[in-house]
PDB file of C-alpha atoms in Angstrom:
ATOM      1  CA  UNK A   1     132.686 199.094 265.543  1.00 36.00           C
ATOM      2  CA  UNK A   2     136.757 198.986 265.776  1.00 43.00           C
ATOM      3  CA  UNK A   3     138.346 196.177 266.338  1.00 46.00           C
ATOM      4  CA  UNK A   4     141.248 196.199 268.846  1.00 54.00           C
ATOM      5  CA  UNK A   5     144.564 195.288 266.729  1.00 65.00           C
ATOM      6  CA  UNK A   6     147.938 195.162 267.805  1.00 76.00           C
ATOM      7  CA  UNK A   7     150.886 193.460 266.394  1.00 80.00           C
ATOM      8  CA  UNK A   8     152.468 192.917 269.959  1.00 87.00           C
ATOM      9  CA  UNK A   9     151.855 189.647 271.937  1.00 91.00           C
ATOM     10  CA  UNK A  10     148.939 189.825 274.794  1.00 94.00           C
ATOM     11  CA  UNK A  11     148.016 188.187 277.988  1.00 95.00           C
ATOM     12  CA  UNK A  12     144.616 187.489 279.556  1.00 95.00           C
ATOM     13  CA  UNK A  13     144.015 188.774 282.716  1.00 96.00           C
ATOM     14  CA  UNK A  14     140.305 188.648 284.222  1.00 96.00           C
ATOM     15  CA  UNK A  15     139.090 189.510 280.826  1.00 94.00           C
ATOM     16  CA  UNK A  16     141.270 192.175 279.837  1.00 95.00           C
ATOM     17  CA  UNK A  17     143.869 191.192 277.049  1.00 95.00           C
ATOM     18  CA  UNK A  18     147.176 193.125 278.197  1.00 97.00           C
ATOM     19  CA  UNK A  19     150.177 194.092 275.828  1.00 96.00           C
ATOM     20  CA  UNK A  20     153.077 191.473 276.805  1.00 96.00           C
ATOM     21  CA  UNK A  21     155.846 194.735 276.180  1.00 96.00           C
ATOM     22  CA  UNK A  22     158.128 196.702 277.720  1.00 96.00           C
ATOM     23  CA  UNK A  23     157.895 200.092 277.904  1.00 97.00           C
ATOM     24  CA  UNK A  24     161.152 200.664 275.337  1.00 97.00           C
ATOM     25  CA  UNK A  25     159.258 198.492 273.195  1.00 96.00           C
ATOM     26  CA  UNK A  26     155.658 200.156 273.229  1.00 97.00           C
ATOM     27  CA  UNK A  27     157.321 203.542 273.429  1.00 98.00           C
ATOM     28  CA  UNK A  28     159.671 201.729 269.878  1.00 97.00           C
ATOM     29  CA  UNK A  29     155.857 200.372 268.500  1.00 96.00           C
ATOM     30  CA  UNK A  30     154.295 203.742 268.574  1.00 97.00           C
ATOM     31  CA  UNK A  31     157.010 205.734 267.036  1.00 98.00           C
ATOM     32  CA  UNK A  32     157.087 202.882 264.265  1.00 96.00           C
ATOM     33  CA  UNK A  33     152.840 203.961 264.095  1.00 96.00           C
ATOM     34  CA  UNK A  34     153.522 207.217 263.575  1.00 97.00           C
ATOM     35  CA  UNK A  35     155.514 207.689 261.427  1.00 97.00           C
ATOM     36  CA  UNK A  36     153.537 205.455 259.356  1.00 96.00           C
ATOM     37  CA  UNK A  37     150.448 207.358 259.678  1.00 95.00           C
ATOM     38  CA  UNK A  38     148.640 205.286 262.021  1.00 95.00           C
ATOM     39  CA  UNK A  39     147.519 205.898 265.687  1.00 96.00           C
ATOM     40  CA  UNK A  40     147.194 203.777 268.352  1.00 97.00           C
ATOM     41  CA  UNK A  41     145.109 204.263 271.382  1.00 98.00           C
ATOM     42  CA  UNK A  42     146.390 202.738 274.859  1.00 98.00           C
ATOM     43  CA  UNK A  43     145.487 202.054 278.582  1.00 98.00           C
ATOM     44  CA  UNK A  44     146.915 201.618 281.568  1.00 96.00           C
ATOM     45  CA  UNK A  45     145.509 199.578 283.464  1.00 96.00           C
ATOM     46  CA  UNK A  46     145.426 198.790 287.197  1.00 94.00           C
ATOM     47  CA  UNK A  47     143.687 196.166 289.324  1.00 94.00           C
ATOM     48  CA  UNK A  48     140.597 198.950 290.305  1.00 93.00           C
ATOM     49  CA  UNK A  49     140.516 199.415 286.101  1.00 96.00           C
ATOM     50  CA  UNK A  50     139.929 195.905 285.875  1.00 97.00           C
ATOM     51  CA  UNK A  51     137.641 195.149 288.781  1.00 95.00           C
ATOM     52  CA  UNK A  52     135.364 198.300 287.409  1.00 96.00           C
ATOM     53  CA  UNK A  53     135.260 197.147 283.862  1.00 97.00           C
ATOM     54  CA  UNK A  54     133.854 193.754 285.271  1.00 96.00           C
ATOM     55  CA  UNK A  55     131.462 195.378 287.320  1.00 96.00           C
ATOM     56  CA  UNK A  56     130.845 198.022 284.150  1.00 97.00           C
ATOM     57  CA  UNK A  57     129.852 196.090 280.690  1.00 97.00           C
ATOM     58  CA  UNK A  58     129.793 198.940 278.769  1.00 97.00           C
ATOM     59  CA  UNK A  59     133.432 200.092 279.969  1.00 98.00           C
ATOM     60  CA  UNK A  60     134.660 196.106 279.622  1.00 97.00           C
ATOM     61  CA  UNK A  61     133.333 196.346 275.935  1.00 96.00           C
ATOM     62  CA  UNK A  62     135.256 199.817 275.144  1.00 97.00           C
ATOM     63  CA  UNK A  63     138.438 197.968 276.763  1.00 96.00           C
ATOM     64  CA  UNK A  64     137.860 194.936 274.209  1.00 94.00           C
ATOM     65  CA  UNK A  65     137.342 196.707 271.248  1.00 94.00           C
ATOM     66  CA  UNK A  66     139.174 200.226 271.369  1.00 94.00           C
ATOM     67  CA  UNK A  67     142.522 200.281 272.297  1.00 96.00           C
ATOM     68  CA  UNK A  68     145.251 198.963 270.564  1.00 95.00           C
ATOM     69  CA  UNK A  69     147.526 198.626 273.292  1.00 97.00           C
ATOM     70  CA  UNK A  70     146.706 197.958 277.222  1.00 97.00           C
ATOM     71  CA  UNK A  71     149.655 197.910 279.554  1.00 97.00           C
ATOM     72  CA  UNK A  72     150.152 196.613 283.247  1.00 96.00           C
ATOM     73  CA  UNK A  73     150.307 200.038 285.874  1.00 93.00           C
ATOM     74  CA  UNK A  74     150.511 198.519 288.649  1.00 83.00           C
ATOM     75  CA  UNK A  75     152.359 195.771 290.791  1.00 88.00           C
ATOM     76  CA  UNK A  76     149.213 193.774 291.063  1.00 91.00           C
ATOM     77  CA  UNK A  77     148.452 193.140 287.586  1.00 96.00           C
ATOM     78  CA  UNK A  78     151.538 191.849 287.521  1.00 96.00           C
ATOM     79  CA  UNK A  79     151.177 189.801 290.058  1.00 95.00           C
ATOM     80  CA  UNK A  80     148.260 188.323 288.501  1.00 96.00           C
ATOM     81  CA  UNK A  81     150.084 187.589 285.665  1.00 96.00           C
ATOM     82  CA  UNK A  82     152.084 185.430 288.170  1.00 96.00           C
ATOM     83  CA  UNK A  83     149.539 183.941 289.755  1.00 96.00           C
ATOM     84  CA  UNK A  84     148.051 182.576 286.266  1.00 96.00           C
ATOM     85  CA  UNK A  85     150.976 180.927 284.883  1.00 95.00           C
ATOM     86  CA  UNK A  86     151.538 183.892 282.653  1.00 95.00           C
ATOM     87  CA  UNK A  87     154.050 186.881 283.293  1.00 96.00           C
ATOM     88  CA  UNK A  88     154.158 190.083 282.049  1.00 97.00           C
ATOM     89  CA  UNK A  89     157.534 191.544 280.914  1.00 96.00           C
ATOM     90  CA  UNK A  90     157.421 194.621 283.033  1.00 95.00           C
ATOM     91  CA  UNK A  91     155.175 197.363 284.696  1.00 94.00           C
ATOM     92  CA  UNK A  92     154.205 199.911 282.339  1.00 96.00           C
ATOM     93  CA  UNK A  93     152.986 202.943 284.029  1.00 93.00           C
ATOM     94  CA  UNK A  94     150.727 205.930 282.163  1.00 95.00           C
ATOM     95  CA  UNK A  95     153.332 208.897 283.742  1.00 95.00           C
ATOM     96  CA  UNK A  96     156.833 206.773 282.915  1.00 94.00           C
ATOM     97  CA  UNK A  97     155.157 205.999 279.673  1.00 98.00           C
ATOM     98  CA  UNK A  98     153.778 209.318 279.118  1.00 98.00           C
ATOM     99  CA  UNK A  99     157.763 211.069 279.785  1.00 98.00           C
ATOM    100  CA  UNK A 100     159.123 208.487 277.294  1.00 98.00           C
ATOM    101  CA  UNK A 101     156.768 209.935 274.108  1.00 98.00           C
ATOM    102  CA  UNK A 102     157.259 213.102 275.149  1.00 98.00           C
ATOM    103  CA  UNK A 103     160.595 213.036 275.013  1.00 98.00           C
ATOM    104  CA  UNK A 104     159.688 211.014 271.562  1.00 98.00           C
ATOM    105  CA  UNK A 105     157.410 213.796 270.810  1.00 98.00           C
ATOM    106  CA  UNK A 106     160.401 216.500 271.595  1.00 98.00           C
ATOM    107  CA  UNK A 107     163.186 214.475 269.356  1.00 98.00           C
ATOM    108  CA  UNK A 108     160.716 214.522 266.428  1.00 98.00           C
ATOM    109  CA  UNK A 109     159.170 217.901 266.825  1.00 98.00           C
ATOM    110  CA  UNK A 110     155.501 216.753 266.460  1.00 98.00           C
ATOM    111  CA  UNK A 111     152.402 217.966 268.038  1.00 98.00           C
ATOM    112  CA  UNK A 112     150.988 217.748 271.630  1.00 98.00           C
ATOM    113  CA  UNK A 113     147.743 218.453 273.743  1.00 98.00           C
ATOM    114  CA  UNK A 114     147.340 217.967 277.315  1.00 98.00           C
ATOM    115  CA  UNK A 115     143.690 217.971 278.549  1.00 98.00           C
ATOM    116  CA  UNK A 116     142.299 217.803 282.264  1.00 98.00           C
ATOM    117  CA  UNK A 117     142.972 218.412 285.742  1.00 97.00           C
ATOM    118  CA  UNK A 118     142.763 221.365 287.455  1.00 97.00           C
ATOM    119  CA  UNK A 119     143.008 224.494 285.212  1.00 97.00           C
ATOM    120  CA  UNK A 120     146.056 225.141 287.366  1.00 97.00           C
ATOM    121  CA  UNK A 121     147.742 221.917 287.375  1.00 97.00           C
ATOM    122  CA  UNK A 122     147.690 221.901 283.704  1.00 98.00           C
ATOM    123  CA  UNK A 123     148.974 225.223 282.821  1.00 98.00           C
ATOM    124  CA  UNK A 124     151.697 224.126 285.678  1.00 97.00           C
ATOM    125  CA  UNK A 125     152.248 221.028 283.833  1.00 98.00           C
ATOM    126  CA  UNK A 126     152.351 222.458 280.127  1.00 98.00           C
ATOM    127  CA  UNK A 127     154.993 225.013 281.377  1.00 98.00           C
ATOM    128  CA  UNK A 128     157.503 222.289 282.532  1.00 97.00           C
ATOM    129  CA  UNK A 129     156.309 220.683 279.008  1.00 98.00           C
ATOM    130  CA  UNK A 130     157.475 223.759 277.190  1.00 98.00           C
ATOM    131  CA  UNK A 131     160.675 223.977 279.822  1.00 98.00           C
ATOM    132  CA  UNK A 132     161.780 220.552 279.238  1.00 98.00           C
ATOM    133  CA  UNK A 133     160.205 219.446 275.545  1.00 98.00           C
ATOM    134  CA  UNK A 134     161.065 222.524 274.019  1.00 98.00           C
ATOM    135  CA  UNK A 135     161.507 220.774 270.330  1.00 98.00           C
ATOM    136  CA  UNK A 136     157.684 219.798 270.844  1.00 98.00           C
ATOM    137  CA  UNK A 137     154.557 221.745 269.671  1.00 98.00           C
ATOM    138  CA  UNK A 138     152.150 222.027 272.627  1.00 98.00           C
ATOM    139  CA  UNK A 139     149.105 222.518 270.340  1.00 98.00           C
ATOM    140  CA  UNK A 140     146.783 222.765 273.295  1.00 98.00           C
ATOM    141  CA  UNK A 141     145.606 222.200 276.589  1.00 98.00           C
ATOM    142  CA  UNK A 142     142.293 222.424 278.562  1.00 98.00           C
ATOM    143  CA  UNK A 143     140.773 221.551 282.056  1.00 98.00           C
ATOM    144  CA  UNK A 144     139.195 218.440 282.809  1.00 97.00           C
ATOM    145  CA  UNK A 145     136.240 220.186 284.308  1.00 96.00           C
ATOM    146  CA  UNK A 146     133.701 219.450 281.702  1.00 97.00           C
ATOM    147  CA  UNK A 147     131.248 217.271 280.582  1.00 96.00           C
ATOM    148  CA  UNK A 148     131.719 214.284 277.569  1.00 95.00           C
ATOM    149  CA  UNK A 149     128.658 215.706 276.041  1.00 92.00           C
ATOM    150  CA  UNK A 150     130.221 219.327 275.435  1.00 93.00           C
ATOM    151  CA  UNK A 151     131.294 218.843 271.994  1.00 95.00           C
ATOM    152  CA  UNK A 152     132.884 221.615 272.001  1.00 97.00           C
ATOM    153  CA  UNK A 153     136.154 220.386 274.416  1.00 98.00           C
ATOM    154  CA  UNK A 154     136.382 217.325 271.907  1.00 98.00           C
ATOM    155  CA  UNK A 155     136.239 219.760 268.764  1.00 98.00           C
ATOM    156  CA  UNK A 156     139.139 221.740 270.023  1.00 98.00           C
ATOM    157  CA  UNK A 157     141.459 219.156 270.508  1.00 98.00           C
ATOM    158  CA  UNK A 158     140.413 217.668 267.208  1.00 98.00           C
ATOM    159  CA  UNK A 159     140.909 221.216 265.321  1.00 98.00           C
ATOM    160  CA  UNK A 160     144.452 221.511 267.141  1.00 98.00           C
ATOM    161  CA  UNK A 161     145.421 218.149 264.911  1.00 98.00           C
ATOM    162  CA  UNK A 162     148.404 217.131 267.866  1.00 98.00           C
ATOM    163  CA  UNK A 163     150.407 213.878 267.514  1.00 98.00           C
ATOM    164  CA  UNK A 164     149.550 212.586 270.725  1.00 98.00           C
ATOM    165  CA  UNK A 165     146.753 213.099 273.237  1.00 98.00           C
ATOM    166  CA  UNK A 166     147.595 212.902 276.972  1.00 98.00           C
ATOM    167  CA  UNK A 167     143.858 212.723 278.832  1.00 98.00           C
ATOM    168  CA  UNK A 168     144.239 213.328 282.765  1.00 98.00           C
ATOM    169  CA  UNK A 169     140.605 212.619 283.318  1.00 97.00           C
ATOM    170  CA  UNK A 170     140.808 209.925 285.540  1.00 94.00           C
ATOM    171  CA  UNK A 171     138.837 206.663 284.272  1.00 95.00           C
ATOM    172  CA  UNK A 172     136.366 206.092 283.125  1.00 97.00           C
ATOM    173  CA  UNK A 173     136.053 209.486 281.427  1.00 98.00           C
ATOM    174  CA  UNK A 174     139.509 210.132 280.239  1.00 98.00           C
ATOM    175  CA  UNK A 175     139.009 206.240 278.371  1.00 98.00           C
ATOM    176  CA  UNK A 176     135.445 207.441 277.400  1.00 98.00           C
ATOM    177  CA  UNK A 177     136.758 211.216 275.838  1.00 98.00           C
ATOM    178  CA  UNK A 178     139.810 209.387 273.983  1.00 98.00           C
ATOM    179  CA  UNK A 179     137.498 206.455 272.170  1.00 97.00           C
ATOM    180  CA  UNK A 180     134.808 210.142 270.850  1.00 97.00           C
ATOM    181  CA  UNK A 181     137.492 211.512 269.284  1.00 98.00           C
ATOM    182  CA  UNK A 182     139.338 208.830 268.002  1.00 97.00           C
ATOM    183  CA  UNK A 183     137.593 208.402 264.792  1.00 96.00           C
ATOM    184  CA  UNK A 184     139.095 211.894 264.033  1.00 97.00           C
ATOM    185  CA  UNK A 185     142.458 211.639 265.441  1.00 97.00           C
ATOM    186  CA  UNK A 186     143.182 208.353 263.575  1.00 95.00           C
ATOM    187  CA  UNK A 187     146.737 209.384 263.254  1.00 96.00           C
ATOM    188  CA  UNK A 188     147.638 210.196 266.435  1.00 98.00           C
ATOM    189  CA  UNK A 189     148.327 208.285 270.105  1.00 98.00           C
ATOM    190  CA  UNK A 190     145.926 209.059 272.768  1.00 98.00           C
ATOM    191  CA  UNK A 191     146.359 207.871 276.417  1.00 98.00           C
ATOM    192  CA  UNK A 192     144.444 208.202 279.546  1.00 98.00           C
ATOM    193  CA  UNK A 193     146.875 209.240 282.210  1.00 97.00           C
ATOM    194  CA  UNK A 194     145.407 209.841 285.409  1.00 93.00           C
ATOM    195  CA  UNK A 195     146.475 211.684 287.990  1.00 91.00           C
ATOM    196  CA  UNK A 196     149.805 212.050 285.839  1.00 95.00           C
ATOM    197  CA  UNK A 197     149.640 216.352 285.573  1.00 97.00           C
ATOM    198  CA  UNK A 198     149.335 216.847 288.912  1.00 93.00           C
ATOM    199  CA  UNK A 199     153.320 214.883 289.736  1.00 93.00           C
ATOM    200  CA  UNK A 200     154.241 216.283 286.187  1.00 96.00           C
ATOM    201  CA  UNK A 201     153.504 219.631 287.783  1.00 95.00           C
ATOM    202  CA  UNK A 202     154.648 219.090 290.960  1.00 89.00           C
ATOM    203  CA  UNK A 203     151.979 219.441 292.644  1.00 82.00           C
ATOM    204  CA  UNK A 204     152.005 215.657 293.734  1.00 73.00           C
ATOM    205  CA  UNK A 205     155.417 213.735 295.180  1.00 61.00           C
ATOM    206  CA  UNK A 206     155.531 210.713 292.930  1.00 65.00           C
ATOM    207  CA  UNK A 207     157.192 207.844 295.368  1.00 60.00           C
ATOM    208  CA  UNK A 208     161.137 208.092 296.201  1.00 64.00           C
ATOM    209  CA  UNK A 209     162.641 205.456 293.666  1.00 66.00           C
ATOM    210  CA  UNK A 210     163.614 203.045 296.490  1.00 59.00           C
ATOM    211  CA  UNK A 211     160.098 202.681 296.972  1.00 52.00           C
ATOM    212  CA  UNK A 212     159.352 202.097 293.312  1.00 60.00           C
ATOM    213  CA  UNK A 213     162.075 199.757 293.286  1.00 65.00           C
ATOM    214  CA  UNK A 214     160.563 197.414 296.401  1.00 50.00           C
ATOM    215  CA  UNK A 215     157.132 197.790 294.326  1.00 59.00           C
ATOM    216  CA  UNK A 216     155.785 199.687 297.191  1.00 54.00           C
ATOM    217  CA  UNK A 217     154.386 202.616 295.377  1.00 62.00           C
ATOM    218  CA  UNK A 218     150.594 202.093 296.097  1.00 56.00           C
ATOM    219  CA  UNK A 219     151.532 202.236 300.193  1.00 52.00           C
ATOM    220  CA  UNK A 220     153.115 205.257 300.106  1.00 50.00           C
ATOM    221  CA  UNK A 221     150.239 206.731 298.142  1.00 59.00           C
ATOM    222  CA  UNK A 222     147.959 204.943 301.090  1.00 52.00           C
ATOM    223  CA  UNK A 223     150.247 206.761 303.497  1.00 54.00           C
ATOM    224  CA  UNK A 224     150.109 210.187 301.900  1.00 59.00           C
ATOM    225  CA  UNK A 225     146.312 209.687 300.608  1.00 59.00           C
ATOM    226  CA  UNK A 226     144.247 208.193 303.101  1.00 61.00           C
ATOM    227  CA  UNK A 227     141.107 208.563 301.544  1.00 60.00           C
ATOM    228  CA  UNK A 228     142.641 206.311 298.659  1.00 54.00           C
ATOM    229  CA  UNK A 229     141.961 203.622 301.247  1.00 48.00           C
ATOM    230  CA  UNK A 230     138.717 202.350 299.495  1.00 57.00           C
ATOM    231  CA  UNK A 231     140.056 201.980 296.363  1.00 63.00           C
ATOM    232  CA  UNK A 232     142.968 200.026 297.434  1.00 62.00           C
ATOM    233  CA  UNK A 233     140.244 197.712 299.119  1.00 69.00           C
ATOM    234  CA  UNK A 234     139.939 196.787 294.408  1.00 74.00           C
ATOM    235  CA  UNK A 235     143.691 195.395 295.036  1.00 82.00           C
ATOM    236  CA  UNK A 236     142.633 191.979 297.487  1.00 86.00           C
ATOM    237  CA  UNK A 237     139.320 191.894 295.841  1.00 91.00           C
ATOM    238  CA  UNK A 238     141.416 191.643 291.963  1.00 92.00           C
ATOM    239  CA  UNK A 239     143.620 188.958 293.603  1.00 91.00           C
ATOM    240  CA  UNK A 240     140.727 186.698 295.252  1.00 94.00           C
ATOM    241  CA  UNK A 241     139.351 186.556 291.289  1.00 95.00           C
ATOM    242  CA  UNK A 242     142.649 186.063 290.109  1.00 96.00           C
ATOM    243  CA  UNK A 243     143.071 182.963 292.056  1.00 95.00           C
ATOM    244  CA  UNK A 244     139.360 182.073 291.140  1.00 94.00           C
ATOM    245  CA  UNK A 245     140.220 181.902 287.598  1.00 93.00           C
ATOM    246  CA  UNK A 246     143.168 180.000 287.840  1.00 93.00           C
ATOM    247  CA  UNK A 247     141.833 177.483 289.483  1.00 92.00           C
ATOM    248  CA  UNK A 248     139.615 177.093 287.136  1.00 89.00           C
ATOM    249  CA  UNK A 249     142.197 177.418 284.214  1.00 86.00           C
ATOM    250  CA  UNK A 250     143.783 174.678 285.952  1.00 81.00           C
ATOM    251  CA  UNK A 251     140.523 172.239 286.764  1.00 83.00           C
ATOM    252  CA  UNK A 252     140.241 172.753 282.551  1.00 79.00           C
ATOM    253  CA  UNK A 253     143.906 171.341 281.761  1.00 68.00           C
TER     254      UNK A 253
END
């Protein structure tokens, strides 16, 4: 089984260790990786990631193990960091994150598949790739309409050999798919990113950057979502066990 290793600093939160970086540092860290021949495998995680990998052992045990790096999408993990005594350097989000290696990707001309989503959302989002990456190799792409058991989709990327892996599966698949082929991608940096191809290809408005700025992002998703209303019902649930635990941190001291 793989051990999760990273050389950059980490911070418990609810059981899950996050990466104490920056994105300019992770985005510095995994260049560094690759060029050295070694991959590295990362999450971003939000408070519903969290809450479902303690309701999910299995999932909680691939988030332990697997990934080198796990970073803090989303204003509530941060706040959690807060709330425990321990802050996080930044928010690290999968589609800001996922811009910064491609532009990495573009400057040093290696390879790149995008998998999942819609079959038109990702040929919409590998044609702004090749528009605005075009020092990159996009090696491949494919749907995310399929099942983890279809070797196949998992042989394919592997054949294709690309630097980096961008999964838009949504979790807990896209986390799942990434950790399969991992033992044969050893080289290369794989990330889950969500809904990331469908505001890559403009199908999806990300947030005006005032909004980012005031760390409102997940209400104007409510607003334009509504039926993400249920899963923001994860973000007080996270906090309440946030508080839990550091209370208890703090009955130990």
């Amino acid at each position: 089984m793989l051990q999760r290793r990273t050389d950059l600093p980490t911070i418990e939160i609810l059981g899950i260790n996050f990466s104490a970086t920056t994105q300019d540092q992770l985005v510095a860290t995994v260049d560094k990786r690759l060029r050295n021949g070694q991959g590295t495998f990362a999450v971003t995680a939000n408070p519903e990631i969290v809450m479902y990998a303690r309701a999910h052992p299995e999932y909680a045990k691939l988030l332990a193990t697997q990934p080198e790096e796990i970073t803090a999408d989303g204003v509530g993990i941060l706040l959690g960091g807060k709330i425990l005594h321990t802050p996080l350097p930044e928010r690290v989000t999968g589609y800001d994150l996922m811009l910064a290696l491609l532009q990495q990707a573009n400057q040093a001309h290696r390879r790149v598949y995008l998998i999942g989503a819609k079959a038109a959302v990702v040929a919409a989002a590998a044609a702004r790739v090749r528009r605005d990456y075009p020092n990159l190799e996009l090696v491949g792409t494919h749907d995310g309409y399929f099942d983890l058991s279809d070797a196949k989709v998992a042989q394919a990327v592997i054949d294709a050999q690309p630097d980096y892996v961008f999964a838009a599966l949504g979790f807990p698949k896209q986390e799942y798919f990434l950790s399969a082929i991992r033992p044969k991608l050893s080289h290369a940096f794989l990330m889950g990113v969500g809904g990331s191809f469908d505001v890559l290809a403009g199908v999806v408005a990300r947030a005006p950057g005032w909004v980012q700025r005031l760390r409102l992002e997940w209400l104007y998703r409510l607003i334009k979502q509504p039926r993400r209303f249920g899963r923001m019902l994860q973000l007080p649930k996270f906090v309440l066990a946030v508080r839990r635990e550091a209370r208890q941190r703090d009955n130990n001291d």
